[in-house]
Amino acid sequence: YGQGITTVKSNAFAKSSVCYVDFPNLKEIGNKAFLDCCNLADISLFNVETIGEYSFQNTVSMEELDSCSILSIGASAFEQSGIEYINLPSTTEVGKNAFASCESLTSASIPMLTELGIGVFKNCISLKELDMPLLVNIKSNALRNTGLEFFYGKDVVQIDNYAFAES
């Protein structure tokens, strides 16, 4: 079932009541593909390399994002989702507000990321721990209004306006 599917196009499942998705050869998820899928709790992301903008925005039932294959995540891709934990060992690009307002998010590990974009974790009020050892730049509002207690970023050379404000 779904063996030949490599791409889920824009708005394909938007606002649907789907709970679980498993396409074993999926490589790309288009913009808004699962937007407002409030019941989506689990999706197999084992081979996915690219996640488009707003793809999983408002997926409040999704709790974990753990994938070795994801290289790029678009703007607001997981904004206001229910994610509690992020582990993305291969990800090198994360768009603006990608995880903004994920109020249940407690920890994130994105070790290959060198730039934390505008508002990426803004309003993640439960975010306590962040592991990004290669991080060089932190853009404005990237970590604004978080509960950050631990941050590991030994190579950071630039921190923009309001990056850690209200945290």
GROMACS .gro file of C-alpha atoms in nm:
model
  167
    1TYR     CA    1   0.000   0.000   0.000
    2GLY     CA    2   0.144   0.337  -0.101
    3GLN     CA    3   0.477   0.187  -0.214
    4GLY     CA    4   0.506   0.404  -0.525
    5ILE     CA    5   0.420   0.736  -0.363
    6THR     CA    6   0.727   0.961  -0.339
    7THR     CA    7   0.558   1.301  -0.316
    8VAL     CA    8   0.253   1.432  -0.135
    9LYS     CA    9   0.153   1.752  -0.315
   10SER     CA   10   0.029   2.080  -0.169
   11ASN     CA   11  -0.298   2.063   0.028
   12ALA     CA   12  -0.333   1.689  -0.044
   13PHE     CA   13  -0.466   1.604   0.304
   14ALA     CA   14  -0.532   1.957   0.434
   15LYS     CA   15  -0.811   1.973   0.694
   16SER     CA   16  -0.877   1.599   0.663
   17SER     CA   17  -0.944   1.364   0.955
   18VAL     CA   18  -0.654   1.129   0.872
   19CYS     CA   19  -0.487   0.982   1.186
   20TYR     CA   20  -0.190   0.788   1.047
   21VAL     CA   21   0.008   0.803   0.722
   22ASP     CA   22   0.268   0.553   0.602
   23PHE     CA   23   0.413   0.588   0.254
   24PRO     CA   24   0.746   0.401   0.279
   25ASN     CA   25   0.909   0.569  -0.022
   26LEU     CA   26   0.790   0.923   0.048
   27LYS     CA   27   1.066   1.181  -0.020
   28GLU     CA   28   0.885   1.516  -0.037
   29ILE     CA   29   0.590   1.672   0.140
   30GLY     CA   30   0.441   1.977  -0.032
   31ASN     CA   31   0.322   2.305   0.116
   32LYS     CA   32   0.018   2.274   0.342
   33ALA     CA   33  -0.003   1.899   0.268
   34PHE     CA   34  -0.133   1.815   0.618
   35LEU     CA   35  -0.239   2.164   0.730
   36ASP     CA   36  -0.499   2.157   1.010
   37CYS     CA   37  -0.506   1.776   1.034
   38CYS     CA   38  -0.600   1.781   1.401
   39ASN     CA   39  -0.622   1.400   1.429
   40LEU     CA   40  -0.289   1.322   1.262
   41ALA     CA   41  -0.085   1.157   1.538
   42ASP     CA   42   0.175   0.966   1.340
   43ILE     CA   43   0.337   0.984   1.000
   44SER     CA   44   0.627   0.777   0.872
   45LEU     CA   45   0.905   1.020   0.779
   46PHE     CA   46   1.187   0.764   0.741
   47ASN     CA   47   1.279   0.862   0.384
   48VAL     CA   48   1.140   1.216   0.367
   49GLU     CA   49   1.403   1.475   0.271
   50THR     CA   50   1.196   1.790   0.219
   51ILE     CA   51   0.898   1.927   0.412
   52GLY     CA   52   0.721   2.227   0.259
   53GLU     CA   53   0.582   2.541   0.417
   54TYR     CA   54   0.286   2.505   0.656
   55SER     CA   55   0.286   2.127   0.592
   56PHE     CA   56   0.193   2.024   0.946
   57GLN     CA   57   0.070   2.352   1.092
   58ASN     CA   58  -0.197   2.291   1.359
   59THR     CA   59  -0.143   1.915   1.374
   60VAL     CA   60  -0.210   1.918   1.747
   61SER     CA   61  -0.210   1.538   1.788
   62MET     CA   62   0.142   1.493   1.648
   63GLU     CA   63   0.384   1.454   1.941
   64GLU     CA   64   0.722   1.355   1.798
   65LEU     CA   65   0.947   1.452   1.509
   66ASP     CA   66   1.235   1.208   1.476
   67SER     CA   67   1.393   1.149   1.135
   68CYS     CA   68   1.745   1.096   1.006
   69SER     CA   69   1.651   1.175   0.646
   70ILE     CA   70   1.498   1.525   0.664
   71LEU     CA   71   1.731   1.785   0.515
   72SER     CA   72   1.500   2.085   0.477
   73ILE     CA   73   1.193   2.213   0.663
   74GLY     CA   74   0.989   2.501   0.523
   75ALA     CA   75   0.853   2.810   0.696
   76SER     CA   76   0.583   2.747   0.959
   77ALA     CA   77   0.593   2.375   0.875
   78PHE     CA   78   0.508   2.260   1.229
   79GLU     CA   79   0.380   2.587   1.374
   80GLN     CA   80   0.122   2.533   1.651
   81SER     CA   81   0.159   2.156   1.637
   82GLY     CA   82   0.155   1.925   1.940
   83ILE     CA   83   0.518   1.818   1.903
   84GLU     CA   84   0.692   1.750   2.236
   85TYR     CA   85   1.032   1.630   2.111
   86ILE     CA   86   1.246   1.696   1.801
   87ASN     CA   87   1.545   1.491   1.683
   88LEU     CA   88   1.668   1.583   1.335
   89PRO     CA   89   2.032   1.473   1.299
   90SER     CA   90   2.060   1.549   0.923
   91THR     CA   91   1.858   1.869   0.892
   92THR     CA   92   2.056   2.167   0.761
   93GLU     CA   93   1.778   2.413   0.677
   94VAL     CA   94   1.482   2.523   0.891
   95GLY     CA   95   1.249   2.798   0.768
   96LYS     CA   96   1.107   3.099   0.949
   97ASN     CA   97   0.864   3.012   1.233
   98ALA     CA   98   0.901   2.640   1.156
   99PHE     CA   99   0.820   2.536   1.515
  100ALA     CA  100   0.669   2.860   1.648
  101SER     CA  101   0.403   2.827   1.917
  102CYS     CA  102   0.459   2.454   1.974
  103GLU     CA  103   0.360   2.494   2.338
  104SER     CA  104   0.427   2.130   2.433
  105LEU     CA  105   0.778   2.116   2.286
  106THR     CA  106   1.034   2.046   2.561
  107SER     CA  107   1.355   1.961   2.374
  108ALA     CA  108   1.506   1.985   2.028
  109SER     CA  109   1.822   1.843   1.875
  110ILE     CA  110   1.921   1.964   1.528
  111PRO     CA  111   2.299   1.914   1.536
  112MET     CA  112   2.377   2.000   1.170
  113LEU     CA  113   2.196   2.335   1.173
  114THR     CA  114   2.423   2.643   1.144
  115GLU     CA  115   2.157   2.918   1.135
  116LEU     CA  116   1.849   2.942   1.353
  117GLY     CA  117   1.606   3.152   1.149
  118ILE     CA  118   1.357   3.419   1.245
  119GLY     CA  119   1.104   3.301   1.502
  120VAL     CA  120   1.185   2.929   1.464
  121PHE     CA  121   1.105   2.847   1.829
  122LYS     CA  122   0.917   3.165   1.921
  123ASN     CA  123   0.649   3.108   2.187
  124CYS     CA  124   0.758   2.750   2.256
  125ILE     CA  125   0.690   2.812   2.623
  126SER     CA  126   0.783   2.460   2.739
  127LEU     CA  127   1.112   2.441   2.545
  128LYS     CA  128   1.383   2.374   2.804
  129GLU     CA  129   1.669   2.214   2.612
  130LEU     CA  130   1.824   2.285   2.273
  131ASP     CA  131   2.121   2.105   2.119
  132MET     CA  132   2.272   2.271   1.812
  133PRO     CA  133   2.652   2.244   1.840
  134LEU     CA  134   2.725   2.388   1.492
  135LEU     CA  135   2.502   2.693   1.529
  136VAL     CA  136   2.671   3.016   1.416
  137ASN     CA  137   2.382   3.264   1.371
  138ILE     CA  138   2.066   3.314   1.575
  139LYS     CA  139   1.815   3.537   1.398
  140SER     CA  140   1.563   3.772   1.557
  141ASN     CA  141   1.291   3.620   1.776
  142ALA     CA  142   1.433   3.271   1.716
  143LEU     CA  143   1.403   3.175   2.083
  144ARG     CA  144   1.171   3.446   2.207
  145ASN     CA  145   0.934   3.353   2.489
  146THR     CA  146   1.067   3.003   2.555
  147GLY     CA  147   1.138   2.826   2.882
  148LEU     CA  148   1.497   2.760   2.774
  149GLU     CA  149   1.715   2.632   3.057
  150PHE     CA  150   1.993   2.465   2.859
  151PHE     CA  151   2.147   2.579   2.532
  152TYR     CA  152   2.458   2.434   2.372
  153GLY     CA  153   2.596   2.646   2.090
  154LYS     CA  154   2.972   2.681   2.129
  155ASP     CA  155   3.034   2.839   1.784
  156VAL     CA  156   2.767   3.111   1.788
  157VAL     CA  157   2.909   3.440   1.653
  158GLN     CA  158   2.593   3.642   1.591
  159ILE     CA  159   2.276   3.687   1.795
  160ASP     CA  160   2.015   3.920   1.643
  161ASN     CA  161   1.760   4.148   1.810
  162TYR     CA  162   1.517   3.986   2.053
  163ALA     CA  163   1.661   3.639   1.984
  164PHE     CA  164   1.618   3.531   2.349
  165ALA     CA  165   1.375   3.802   2.462
  166GLU     CA  166   1.121   3.704   2.729
  167SER     CA  167   1.290   3.367   2.778
   0.00000   0.00000   0.00000
